[in-house]
Coordinates of C-alpha atoms and ligand atoms in Angstrom, one line a residue:
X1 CA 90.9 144.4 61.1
X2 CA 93.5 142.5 62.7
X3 CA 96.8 143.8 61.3
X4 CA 99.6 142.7 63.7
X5 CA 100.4 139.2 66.1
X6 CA 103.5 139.5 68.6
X7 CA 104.3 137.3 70.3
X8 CA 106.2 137.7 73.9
X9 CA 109.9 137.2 73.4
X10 CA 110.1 135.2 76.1
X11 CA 107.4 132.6 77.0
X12 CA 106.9 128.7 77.5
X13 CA 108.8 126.0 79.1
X14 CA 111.2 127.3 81.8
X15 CA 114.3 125.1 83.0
X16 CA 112.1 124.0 85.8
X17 CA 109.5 122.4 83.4
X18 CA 112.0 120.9 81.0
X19 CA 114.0 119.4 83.9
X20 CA 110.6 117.9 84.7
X21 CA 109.5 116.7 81.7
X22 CA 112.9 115.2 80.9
X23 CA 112.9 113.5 83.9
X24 CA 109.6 111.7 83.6
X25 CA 110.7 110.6 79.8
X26 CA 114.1 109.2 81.1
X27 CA 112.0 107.2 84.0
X28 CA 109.6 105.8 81.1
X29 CA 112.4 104.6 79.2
X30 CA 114.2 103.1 82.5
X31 CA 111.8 101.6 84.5
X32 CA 108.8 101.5 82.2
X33 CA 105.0 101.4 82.7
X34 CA 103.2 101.7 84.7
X35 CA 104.6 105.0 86.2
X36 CA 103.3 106.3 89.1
X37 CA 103.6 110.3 89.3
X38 CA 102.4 112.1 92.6
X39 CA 100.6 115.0 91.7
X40 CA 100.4 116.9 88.1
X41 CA 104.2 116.9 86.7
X42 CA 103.6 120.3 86.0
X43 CA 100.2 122.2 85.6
X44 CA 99.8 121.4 81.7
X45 CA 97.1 119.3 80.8
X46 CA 97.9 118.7 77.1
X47 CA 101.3 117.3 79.0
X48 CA 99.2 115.4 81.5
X49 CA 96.9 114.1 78.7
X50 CA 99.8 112.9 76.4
X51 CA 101.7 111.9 79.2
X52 CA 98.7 109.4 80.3
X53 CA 98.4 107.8 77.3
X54 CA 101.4 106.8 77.3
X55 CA 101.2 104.8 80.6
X56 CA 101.8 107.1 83.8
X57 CA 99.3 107.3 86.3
X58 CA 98.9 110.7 87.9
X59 CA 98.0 110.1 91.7
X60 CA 97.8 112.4 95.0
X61 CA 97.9 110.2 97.8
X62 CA 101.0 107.6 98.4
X63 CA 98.6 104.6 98.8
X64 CA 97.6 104.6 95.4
X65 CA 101.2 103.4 94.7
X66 CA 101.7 99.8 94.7
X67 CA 104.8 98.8 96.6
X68 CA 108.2 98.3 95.3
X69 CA 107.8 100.8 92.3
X70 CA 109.3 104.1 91.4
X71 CA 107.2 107.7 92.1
X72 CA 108.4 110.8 90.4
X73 CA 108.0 113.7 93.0
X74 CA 106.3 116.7 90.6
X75 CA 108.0 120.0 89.9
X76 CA 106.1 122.1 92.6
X77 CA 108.1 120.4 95.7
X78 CA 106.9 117.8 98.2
X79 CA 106.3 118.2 101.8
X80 CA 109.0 116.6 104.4
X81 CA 106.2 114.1 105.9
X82 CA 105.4 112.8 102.0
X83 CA 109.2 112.2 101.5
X84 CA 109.2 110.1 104.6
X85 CA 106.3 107.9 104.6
X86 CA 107.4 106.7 100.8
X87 CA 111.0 106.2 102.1
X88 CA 109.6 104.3 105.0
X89 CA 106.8 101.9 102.0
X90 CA 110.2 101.4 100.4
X91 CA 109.4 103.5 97.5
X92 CA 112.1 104.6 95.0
X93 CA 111.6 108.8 94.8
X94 CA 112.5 110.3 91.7
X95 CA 112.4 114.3 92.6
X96 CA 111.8 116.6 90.0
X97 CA 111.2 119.7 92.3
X98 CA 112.3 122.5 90.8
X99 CA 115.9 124.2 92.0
X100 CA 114.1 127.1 92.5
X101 CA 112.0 125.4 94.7
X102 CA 114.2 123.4 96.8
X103 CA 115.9 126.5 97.8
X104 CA 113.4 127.8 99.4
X105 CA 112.4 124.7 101.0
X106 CA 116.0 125.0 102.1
X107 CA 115.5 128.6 103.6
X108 CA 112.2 127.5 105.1
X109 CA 113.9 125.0 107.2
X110 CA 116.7 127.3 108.2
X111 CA 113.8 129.5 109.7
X112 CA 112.3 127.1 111.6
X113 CA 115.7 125.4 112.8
X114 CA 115.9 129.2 114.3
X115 CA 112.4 129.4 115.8
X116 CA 111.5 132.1 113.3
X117 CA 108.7 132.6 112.7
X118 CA 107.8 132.6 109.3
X119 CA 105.4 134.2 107.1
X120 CA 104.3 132.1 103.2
X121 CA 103.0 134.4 100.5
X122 CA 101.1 132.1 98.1
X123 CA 97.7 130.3 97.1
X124 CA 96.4 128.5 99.6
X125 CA 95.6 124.9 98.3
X126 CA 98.7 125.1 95.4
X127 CA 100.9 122.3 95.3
X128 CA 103.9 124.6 95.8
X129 CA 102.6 126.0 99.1
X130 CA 101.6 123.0 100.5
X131 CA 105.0 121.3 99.7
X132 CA 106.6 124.6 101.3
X133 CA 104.5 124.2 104.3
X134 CA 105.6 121.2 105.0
X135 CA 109.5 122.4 105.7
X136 CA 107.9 125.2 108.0
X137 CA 107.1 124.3 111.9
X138 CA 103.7 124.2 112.0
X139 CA 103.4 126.4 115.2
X140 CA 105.9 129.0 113.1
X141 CA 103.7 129.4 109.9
X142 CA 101.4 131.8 108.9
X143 CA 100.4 131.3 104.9
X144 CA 99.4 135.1 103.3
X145 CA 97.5 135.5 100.3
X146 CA 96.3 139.0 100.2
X147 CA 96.1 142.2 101.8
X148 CA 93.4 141.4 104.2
X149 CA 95.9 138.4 105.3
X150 CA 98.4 140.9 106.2
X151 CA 95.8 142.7 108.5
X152 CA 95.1 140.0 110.2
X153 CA 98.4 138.2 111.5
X154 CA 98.6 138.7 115.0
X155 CA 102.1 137.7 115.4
X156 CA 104.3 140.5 117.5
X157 CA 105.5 142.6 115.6
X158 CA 108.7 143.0 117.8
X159 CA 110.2 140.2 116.6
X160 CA 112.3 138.8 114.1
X161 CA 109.9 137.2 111.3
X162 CA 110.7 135.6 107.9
X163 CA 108.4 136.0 104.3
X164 CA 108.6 133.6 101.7
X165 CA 107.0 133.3 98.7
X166 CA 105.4 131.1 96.4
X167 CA 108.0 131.0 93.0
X168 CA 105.1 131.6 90.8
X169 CA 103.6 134.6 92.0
X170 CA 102.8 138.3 90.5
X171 CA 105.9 140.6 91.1
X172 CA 103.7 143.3 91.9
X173 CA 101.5 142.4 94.0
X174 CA 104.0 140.2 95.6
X175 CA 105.6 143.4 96.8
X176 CA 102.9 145.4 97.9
X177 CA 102.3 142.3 99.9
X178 CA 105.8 142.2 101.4
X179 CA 105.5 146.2 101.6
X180 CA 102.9 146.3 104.2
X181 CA 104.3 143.3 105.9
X182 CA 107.7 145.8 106.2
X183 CA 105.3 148.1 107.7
X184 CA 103.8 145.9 110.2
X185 CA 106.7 144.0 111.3
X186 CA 110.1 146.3 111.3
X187 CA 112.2 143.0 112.2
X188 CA 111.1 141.2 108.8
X189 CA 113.9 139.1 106.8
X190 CA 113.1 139.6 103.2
X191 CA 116.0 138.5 102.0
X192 CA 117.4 140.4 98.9
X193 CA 114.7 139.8 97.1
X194 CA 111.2 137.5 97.1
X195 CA 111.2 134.1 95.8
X196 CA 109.4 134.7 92.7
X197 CA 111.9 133.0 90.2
X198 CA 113.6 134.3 87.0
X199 CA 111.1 132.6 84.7
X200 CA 108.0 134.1 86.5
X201 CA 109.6 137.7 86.1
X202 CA 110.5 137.4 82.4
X203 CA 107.1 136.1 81.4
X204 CA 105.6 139.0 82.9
X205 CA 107.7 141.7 82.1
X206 CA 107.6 140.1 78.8
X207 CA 103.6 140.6 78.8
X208 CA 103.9 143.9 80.1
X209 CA 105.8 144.6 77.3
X210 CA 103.3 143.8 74.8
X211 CA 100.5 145.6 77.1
X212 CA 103.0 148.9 75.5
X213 CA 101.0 148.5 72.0
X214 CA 98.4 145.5 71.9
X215 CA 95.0 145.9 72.0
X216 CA 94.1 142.3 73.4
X217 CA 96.3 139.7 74.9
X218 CA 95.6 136.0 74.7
X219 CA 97.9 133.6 77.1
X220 CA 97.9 130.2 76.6
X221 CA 97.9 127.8 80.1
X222 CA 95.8 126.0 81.9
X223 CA 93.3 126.5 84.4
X224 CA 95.3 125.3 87.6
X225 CA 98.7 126.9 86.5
X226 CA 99.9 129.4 88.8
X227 CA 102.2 131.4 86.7
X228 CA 99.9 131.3 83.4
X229 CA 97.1 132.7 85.1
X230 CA 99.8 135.8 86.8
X231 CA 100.0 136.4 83.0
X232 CA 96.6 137.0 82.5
X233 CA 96.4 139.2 85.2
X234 CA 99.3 140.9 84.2
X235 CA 98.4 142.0 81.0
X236 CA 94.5 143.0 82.4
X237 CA 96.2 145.3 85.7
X238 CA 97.5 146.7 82.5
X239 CA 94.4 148.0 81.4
X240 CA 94.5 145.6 78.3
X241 CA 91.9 142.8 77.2
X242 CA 93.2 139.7 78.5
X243 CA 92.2 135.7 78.0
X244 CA 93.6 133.0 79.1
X245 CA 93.0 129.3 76.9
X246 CA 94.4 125.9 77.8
X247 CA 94.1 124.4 73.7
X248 CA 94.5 126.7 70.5
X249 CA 90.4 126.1 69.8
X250 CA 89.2 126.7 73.3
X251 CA 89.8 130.8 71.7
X252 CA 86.9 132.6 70.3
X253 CA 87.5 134.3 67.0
X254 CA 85.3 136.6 67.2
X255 CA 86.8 138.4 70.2
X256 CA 89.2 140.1 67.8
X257 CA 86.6 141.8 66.1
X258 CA 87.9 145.5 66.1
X259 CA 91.4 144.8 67.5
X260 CA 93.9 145.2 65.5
X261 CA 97.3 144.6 67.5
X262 CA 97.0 141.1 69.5
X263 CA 99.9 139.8 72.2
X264 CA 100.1 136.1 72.7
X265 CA 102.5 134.5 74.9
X266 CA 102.2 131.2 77.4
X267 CA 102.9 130.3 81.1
X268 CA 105.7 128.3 81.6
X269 CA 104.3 124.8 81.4
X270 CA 103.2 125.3 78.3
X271 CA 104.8 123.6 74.9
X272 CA 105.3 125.5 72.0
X273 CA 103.1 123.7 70.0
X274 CA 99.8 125.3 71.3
X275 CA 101.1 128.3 71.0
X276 CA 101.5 127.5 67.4
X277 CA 98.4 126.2 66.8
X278 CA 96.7 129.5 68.4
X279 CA 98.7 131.8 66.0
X280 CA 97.8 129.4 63.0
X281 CA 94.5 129.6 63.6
X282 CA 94.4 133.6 63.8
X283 CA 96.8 133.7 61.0
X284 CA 94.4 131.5 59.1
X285 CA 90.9 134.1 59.7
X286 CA 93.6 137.0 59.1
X287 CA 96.3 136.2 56.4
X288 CA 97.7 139.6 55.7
X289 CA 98.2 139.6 60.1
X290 CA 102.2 140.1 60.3
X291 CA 103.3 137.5 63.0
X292 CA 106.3 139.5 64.5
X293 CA 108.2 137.8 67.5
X294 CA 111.5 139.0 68.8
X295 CA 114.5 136.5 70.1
X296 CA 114.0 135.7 74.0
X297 CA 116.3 136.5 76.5
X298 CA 116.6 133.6 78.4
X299 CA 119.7 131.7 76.6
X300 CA 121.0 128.4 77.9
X301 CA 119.5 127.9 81.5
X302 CA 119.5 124.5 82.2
X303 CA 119.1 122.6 86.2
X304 CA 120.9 119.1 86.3
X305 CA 118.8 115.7 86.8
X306 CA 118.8 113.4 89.2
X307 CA 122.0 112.0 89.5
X308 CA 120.5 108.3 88.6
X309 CA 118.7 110.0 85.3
X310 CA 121.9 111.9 84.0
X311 CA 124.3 108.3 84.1
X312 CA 121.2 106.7 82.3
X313 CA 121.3 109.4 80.0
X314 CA 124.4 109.7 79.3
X315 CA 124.6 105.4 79.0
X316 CA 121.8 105.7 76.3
X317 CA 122.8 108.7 74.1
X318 CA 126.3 109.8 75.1
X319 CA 125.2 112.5 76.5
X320 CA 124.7 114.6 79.5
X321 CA 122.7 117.8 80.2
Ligands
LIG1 S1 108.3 128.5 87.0 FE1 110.2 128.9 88.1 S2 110.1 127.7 90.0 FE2 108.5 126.9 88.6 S3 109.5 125.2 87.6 FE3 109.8 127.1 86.3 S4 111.8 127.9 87.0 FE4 111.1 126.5 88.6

C-alpha cells in the first residue's frame, strides 16, 4: 500500500520557460490575434493547447506567416538563415531563445569564425540542435548523439576541435560522451564545463535524489520534451520504475500496486498544475499517502525580455522583471 508521495524539490518551469511564456502573453496583449509562433514555444502541449485557443497559430515554416505581422522565435533557438529570411519578408521577430541558449549559439560562431572544427552533442532532429547548427559552418560540424557517433568521426585527431552540447541533455551520459571524445581527440576545447544548463542539472540531481528511497518514479512532460524525458531516464539508469505522462489521467493507477514510496517531479516545461492534478489523483485512491515535498533550491533566477516587451510591461503594470 502506498504510504509516502515526494515530490522533487526542485521541478517545473525553469527561467527559460517562464521568460517564454511571458513573452508570448505580453505579445497577445500588444499586438493581438492572430499570433504567429514558429515552432512549439516550449515542448508543453497543455501550454500549446491552451495557448491555441486563445488565438496563436503554431507554425514551422516562415511562409505560413502572412506579411507585415509579428513571429515569436521559440525558446529552443533559431538558426542564422531563419533570422534572415524573416528580416528580409519584413517580419517583426520577437526572440524568446533562451540565455542559455544564445550563448552557445554565441560560442558556436566563435568556433567557426576560427575555422574550428566543431563537434554538437544532441538529438538529431531537436529544435535546439538544429537552431545550434545553424551558427556552425556547415563544412565544420559534426552532430554526436551516442557512442557509436564518437567512433565514427573521422576528423584528425591532431587538431584543435570544439564540443558543444545540446542544454537539455543527460549529465551523465553527456560526459561519457565528451570522455571518449577527450580520448580521441587530445586537442578538444571543452570549455569548463558542457552546455547542459543549471535547470537540466537540478531536475536530475533532484530525481536522483528521490531514486535514494522511492520505489517508482512518475515524471510529468510531454512526449517531444528533451529534458522531461532525461528525467525519465534518470530515475530508470537508477535502477528505479520510471514513467513519464504528459496529463495527470494519461497515469495508470494500478501501476502502484505494491509500491509503497512514489517520486514525482516534471521537466521544465511543465506547469505546476499537472503536477497537481497527478498527486490529487494518487492522493485521492490513497488518502492516508503523506505528500512530503522539500523547498527547491533554485531562488530567484529570472532572464530579462525583449527590450520592446519589458517597456510594454512596465507601461501596463508598473513593473519590470
Ligand atoms: S531548460 Fe535550460 S536552456 Fe532550456 S529554457 Fe530552461 S533554462 Fe533555458
Amino acid at each position: 500500500m502506498l504510504k509516502e508521495i515526494h515530490l522533487a524539490h526542485t521541478q517545473g518551469f525553469c527561467a527559460g520557460v517562464s521568460s517564454a511564456i511571458d513573452i508570448v502573453e505580453l505579445c497577445l496583449e500588444k499586438y493581438g490575434t492572430p499570433l504567429y509562433v514558429r515552432h512549439a514555444i516550449v515542448h508543453n502541449t497543455s501550454i500549446i493547447k491552451d495557448f491555441e485557443t486563445r488565438g496563436v497559430v503554431f507554425i514551422e515554416n516562415l511562409d505560413d506567416v502572412p506579411d507585415d505581422q509579428v513571429v515569436v522565435f521559440s525558446a529552443h533557438g533559431t538558426a542564422p538563415d531563419v533570422f534572415e529570411a524573416a528580416r528580409k519578408r519584413g517580419l517583426h521577430i520577437i526572440d524568446a531563445t533562451c540565455p542559455l541558449v544564445t550563448k552557445v549559439h554565441r560560442q558556436a560562431r566563435r568556433y567557426s569564425q576560427r575555422e574550428v572544427p566543431t563537434i554538437l552533442i544532441g538529438h538529431r532532429g531537436h529544435q535546439e540542435l538544429i537552431g545550434t547548427s545553424g551558427y556552425v559552418n556547415n563544412e565544420l560540424l559534426y552532430v554526436v548523439e551516442d557512442l557509436d557517433d564518437v567512433e565514427e568521426l573521422d576528423i584528425d585527431p591532431n587538431l584543435e576541435i570544439a564540443v558543444l552540447t545540446q542544454t537539455t541533455l543527460s549529465v551523465t551520459d553527456t560526459s561519457h560522451l565528451i570522455n571518449r571524445l577527450k580520448e580521441r581527440f587530445p586537442n578538444l576545447i571543452t570549455g569548463k564545463k558542457e552546455d547542459i544548463c543549471y535547470a537540466t542539472q537540478n531536475r536530475q540531481d533532484a530525481v536522483k535524489e528521490l531514486t535514494k528511497f522511492c520505489d517508482m518514479v512518475v515524471i510529468c512532460g510531454s512526449p517531444n520534451s528533451s529534458n522531461s524525458n532525461r528525467l525519465r531516464e534518470t530515475a530508470e539508469a537508477e535502477g528505479v520504475d520510471s514513467y513519464i505522462v504528459d496529463f495527470a489521467s494519461e497515469f495508470d493507477l494500478d501501476l502502484l500496486k505494491g509500491k509503497k514510496i512514489l517520486g514525482i517531479s516534471s521537466g521544465a516545461s511543465v506547469p505546476a498544475s499537472i503536477v497537481t492534478d497527478l498527486t490529487s489523483r494518487i492522493s485521492n485512491m490513497y488518502p492516508d499517502a503523506k505528500v512530503v515535498q522539500k523547498e527547491s533550491i533554485e531562488k530567484g533566477i529570472e532572464f530579462p525580455l525583449p527590450k520592446e516587451l519589458e517597456d510594454f510591461k512596465s507601461q501596463q503594470y508598473g513593473v519590470s522583471s
